[in-house]
């Protein structure tokens, strides 16, 4: 019986994903050509972007994995991005993070606009 339980536990560990990742977890890739100093994520009805998802600056070409916890609710979220050494910031509103696995940020110098290519 003991061998059966151990075998069942091993099978369950290989079949079930570790920690059952939240559907809203996603990766942000910096393809802007500039270092990013702040990435904040919040629900649409909240204007406080107090928590920075970055531990330090995110270099061009770098990425950060944003994880949610069970206390967070809903699929639609806003993202705020600020660059190191610049006053400019950009907001992406109402992104369905339940259907996005990554967002690559791009900056067009000619139009001075930042876009997010989502997958």
PDB file of C-alpha atoms in Angstrom:
ATOM      1  CA  UNK A   1       0.000   0.000   0.000  1.00  0.00           C
ATOM      2  CA  UNK A   2       2.845   2.362   0.849  1.00  0.00           C
ATOM      3  CA  UNK A   3       4.438   1.867  -2.595  1.00  0.00           C
ATOM      4  CA  UNK A   4       1.076   2.574  -4.242  1.00  0.00           C
ATOM      5  CA  UNK A   5       0.684   5.891  -2.371  1.00  0.00           C
ATOM      6  CA  UNK A   6       4.236   6.938  -3.216  1.00  0.00           C
ATOM      7  CA  UNK A   7       3.660   6.065  -6.898  1.00  0.00           C
ATOM      8  CA  UNK A   8       0.360   7.985  -6.916  1.00  0.00           C
ATOM      9  CA  UNK A   9       2.069  11.014  -5.370  1.00  0.00           C
ATOM     10  CA  UNK A  10       4.843  10.964  -7.987  1.00  0.00           C
ATOM     11  CA  UNK A  11       2.320  10.673 -10.832  1.00  0.00           C
ATOM     12  CA  UNK A  12       0.251  13.546  -9.414  1.00  0.00           C
ATOM     13  CA  UNK A  13       3.357  15.736  -9.187  1.00  0.00           C
ATOM     14  CA  UNK A  14       4.226  15.137 -12.834  1.00  0.00           C
ATOM     15  CA  UNK A  15       0.673  15.624 -14.111  1.00  0.00           C
ATOM     16  CA  UNK A  16      -0.284  18.723 -12.118  1.00  0.00           C
ATOM     17  CA  UNK A  17       1.541  21.977 -12.822  1.00  0.00           C
ATOM     18  CA  UNK A  18       3.612  23.284  -9.947  1.00  0.00           C
ATOM     19  CA  UNK A  19       1.518  25.744  -7.999  1.00  0.00           C
ATOM     20  CA  UNK A  20      -1.152  25.769 -10.774  1.00  0.00           C
ATOM     21  CA  UNK A  21      -0.039  29.013 -12.418  1.00  0.00           C
ATOM     22  CA  UNK A  22      -2.565  31.829 -12.475  1.00  0.00           C
ATOM     23  CA  UNK A  23      -4.020  32.437 -15.959  1.00  0.00           C
ATOM     24  CA  UNK A  24      -3.156  36.133 -15.606  1.00  0.00           C
ATOM     25  CA  UNK A  25       0.580  35.608 -15.134  1.00  0.00           C
ATOM     26  CA  UNK A  26       2.436  37.031 -18.131  1.00  0.00           C
ATOM     27  CA  UNK A  27       5.817  38.219 -19.367  1.00  0.00           C
ATOM     28  CA  UNK A  28       6.658  41.795 -20.348  1.00  0.00           C
ATOM     29  CA  UNK A  29       9.517  42.158 -22.851  1.00  0.00           C
ATOM     30  CA  UNK A  30      11.266  45.516 -23.215  1.00  0.00           C
ATOM     31  CA  UNK A  31      11.782  46.201 -26.920  1.00  0.00           C
ATOM     32  CA  UNK A  32      11.644  49.986 -26.605  1.00  0.00           C
ATOM     33  CA  UNK A  33      15.339  50.793 -26.950  1.00  0.00           C
ATOM     34  CA  UNK A  34      15.344  52.371 -23.461  1.00  0.00           C
ATOM     35  CA  UNK A  35      15.648  51.104 -19.905  1.00  0.00           C
ATOM     36  CA  UNK A  36      12.341  50.791 -18.031  1.00  0.00           C
ATOM     37  CA  UNK A  37      12.343  51.822 -14.373  1.00  0.00           C
ATOM     38  CA  UNK A  38       8.733  51.063 -13.406  1.00  0.00           C
ATOM     39  CA  UNK A  39       6.028  48.600 -14.394  1.00  0.00           C
ATOM     40  CA  UNK A  40       2.806  48.722 -12.401  1.00  0.00           C
ATOM     41  CA  UNK A  41      -0.275  46.544 -12.829  1.00  0.00           C
ATOM     42  CA  UNK A  42      -3.658  47.280 -11.294  1.00  0.00           C
ATOM     43  CA  UNK A  43      -7.374  46.592 -11.816  1.00  0.00           C
ATOM     44  CA  UNK A  44      -9.364  49.081 -13.938  1.00  0.00           C
ATOM     45  CA  UNK A  45     -11.121  50.674 -10.960  1.00  0.00           C
ATOM     46  CA  UNK A  46      -7.864  51.438  -9.114  1.00  0.00           C
ATOM     47  CA  UNK A  47      -5.642  54.441  -9.909  1.00  0.00           C
ATOM     48  CA  UNK A  48      -2.844  53.501  -7.494  1.00  0.00           C
ATOM     49  CA  UNK A  49       0.145  51.931  -9.243  1.00  0.00           C
ATOM     50  CA  UNK A  50       2.121  51.750  -5.995  1.00  0.00           C
ATOM     51  CA  UNK A  51       3.887  48.409  -6.460  1.00  0.00           C
ATOM     52  CA  UNK A  52       6.741  48.204  -8.959  1.00  0.00           C
ATOM     53  CA  UNK A  53       7.012  44.788 -10.642  1.00  0.00           C
ATOM     54  CA  UNK A  54      10.720  45.436 -11.237  1.00  0.00           C
ATOM     55  CA  UNK A  55      13.420  44.929  -8.639  1.00  0.00           C
ATOM     56  CA  UNK A  56      15.734  47.155 -10.696  1.00  0.00           C
ATOM     57  CA  UNK A  57      15.769  48.706 -14.161  1.00  0.00           C
ATOM     58  CA  UNK A  58      14.699  46.526 -17.085  1.00  0.00           C
ATOM     59  CA  UNK A  59      17.230  46.917 -19.905  1.00  0.00           C
ATOM     60  CA  UNK A  60      16.222  46.964 -23.553  1.00  0.00           C
ATOM     61  CA  UNK A  61      15.806  43.343 -24.622  1.00  0.00           C
ATOM     62  CA  UNK A  62      15.148  42.196 -21.055  1.00  0.00           C
ATOM     63  CA  UNK A  63      11.959  40.697 -19.703  1.00  0.00           C
ATOM     64  CA  UNK A  64      10.086  40.321 -16.425  1.00  0.00           C
ATOM     65  CA  UNK A  65       7.536  37.690 -15.425  1.00  0.00           C
ATOM     66  CA  UNK A  66       4.541  39.234 -13.631  1.00  0.00           C
ATOM     67  CA  UNK A  67       2.809  36.889 -11.191  1.00  0.00           C
ATOM     68  CA  UNK A  68      -0.598  37.332  -9.596  1.00  0.00           C
ATOM     69  CA  UNK A  69      -1.801  36.022  -6.259  1.00  0.00           C
ATOM     70  CA  UNK A  70      -5.172  34.542  -5.382  1.00  0.00           C
ATOM     71  CA  UNK A  71      -6.329  37.777  -3.712  1.00  0.00           C
ATOM     72  CA  UNK A  72      -6.284  39.502  -7.111  1.00  0.00           C
ATOM     73  CA  UNK A  73      -9.546  39.130  -9.015  1.00  0.00           C
ATOM     74  CA  UNK A  74     -10.653  39.552 -12.623  1.00  0.00           C
ATOM     75  CA  UNK A  75      -9.044  39.256 -16.035  1.00  0.00           C
ATOM     76  CA  UNK A  76      -8.912  42.919 -17.088  1.00  0.00           C
ATOM     77  CA  UNK A  77      -5.983  44.986 -15.810  1.00  0.00           C
ATOM     78  CA  UNK A  78      -4.147  48.252 -16.507  1.00  0.00           C
ATOM     79  CA  UNK A  79      -0.387  48.532 -16.950  1.00  0.00           C
ATOM     80  CA  UNK A  80       1.726  51.643 -16.338  1.00  0.00           C
ATOM     81  CA  UNK A  81       5.283  51.906 -17.701  1.00  0.00           C
ATOM     82  CA  UNK A  82       7.935  54.560 -16.890  1.00  0.00           C
ATOM     83  CA  UNK A  83      11.439  54.896 -18.313  1.00  0.00           C
ATOM     84  CA  UNK A  84      14.707  55.540 -16.512  1.00  0.00           C
ATOM     85  CA  UNK A  85      15.739  59.204 -16.832  1.00  0.00           C
ATOM     86  CA  UNK A  86      12.554  60.350 -18.617  1.00  0.00           C
ATOM     87  CA  UNK A  87       9.299  61.898 -17.403  1.00  0.00           C
ATOM     88  CA  UNK A  88       7.208  60.118 -20.030  1.00  0.00           C
ATOM     89  CA  UNK A  89       4.983  57.254 -18.996  1.00  0.00           C
ATOM     90  CA  UNK A  90       2.456  55.153 -20.846  1.00  0.00           C
ATOM     91  CA  UNK A  91      -0.746  53.413 -19.791  1.00  0.00           C
ATOM     92  CA  UNK A  92      -2.292  50.319 -21.326  1.00  0.00           C
ATOM     93  CA  UNK A  93      -5.882  50.058 -20.129  1.00  0.00           C
ATOM     94  CA  UNK A  94      -8.222  47.109 -19.864  1.00  0.00           C
ATOM     95  CA  UNK A  95      -5.875  44.356 -21.063  1.00  0.00           C
ATOM     96  CA  UNK A  96      -7.392  40.867 -20.814  1.00  0.00           C
ATOM     97  CA  UNK A  97      -4.534  39.166 -18.981  1.00  0.00           C
ATOM     98  CA  UNK A  98      -6.416  35.848 -18.942  1.00  0.00           C
ATOM     99  CA  UNK A  99      -5.751  35.611 -22.689  1.00  0.00           C
ATOM    100  CA  UNK A 100      -2.261  37.180 -22.818  1.00  0.00           C
ATOM    101  CA  UNK A 101       0.938  35.248 -22.119  1.00  0.00           C
ATOM    102  CA  UNK A 102       3.372  37.989 -23.138  1.00  0.00           C
ATOM    103  CA  UNK A 103       3.482  41.652 -24.092  1.00  0.00           C
ATOM    104  CA  UNK A 104       6.433  43.075 -26.007  1.00  0.00           C
ATOM    105  CA  UNK A 105       6.727  46.834 -25.626  1.00  0.00           C
ATOM    106  CA  UNK A 106       7.860  48.743 -28.721  1.00  0.00           C
ATOM    107  CA  UNK A 107       8.636  52.440 -29.103  1.00  0.00           C
ATOM    108  CA  UNK A 108       8.370  54.244 -32.442  1.00  0.00           C
ATOM    109  CA  UNK A 109      10.702  57.254 -32.323  1.00  0.00           C
ATOM    110  CA  UNK A 110       9.081  58.903 -35.333  1.00  0.00           C
ATOM    111  CA  UNK A 111       5.535  58.890 -33.924  1.00  0.00           C
ATOM    112  CA  UNK A 112       6.730  58.950 -30.274  1.00  0.00           C
ATOM    113  CA  UNK A 113       4.258  56.190 -29.414  1.00  0.00           C
ATOM    114  CA  UNK A 114       4.703  53.045 -27.364  1.00  0.00           C
ATOM    115  CA  UNK A 115       2.733  49.947 -28.293  1.00  0.00           C
ATOM    116  CA  UNK A 116       2.359  46.515 -26.779  1.00  0.00           C
ATOM    117  CA  UNK A 117       2.448  43.492 -29.075  1.00  0.00           C
ATOM    118  CA  UNK A 118       0.526  40.842 -27.180  1.00  0.00           C
ATOM    119  CA  UNK A 119       0.455  37.075 -27.554  1.00  0.00           C
TER     120      UNK A 119
END
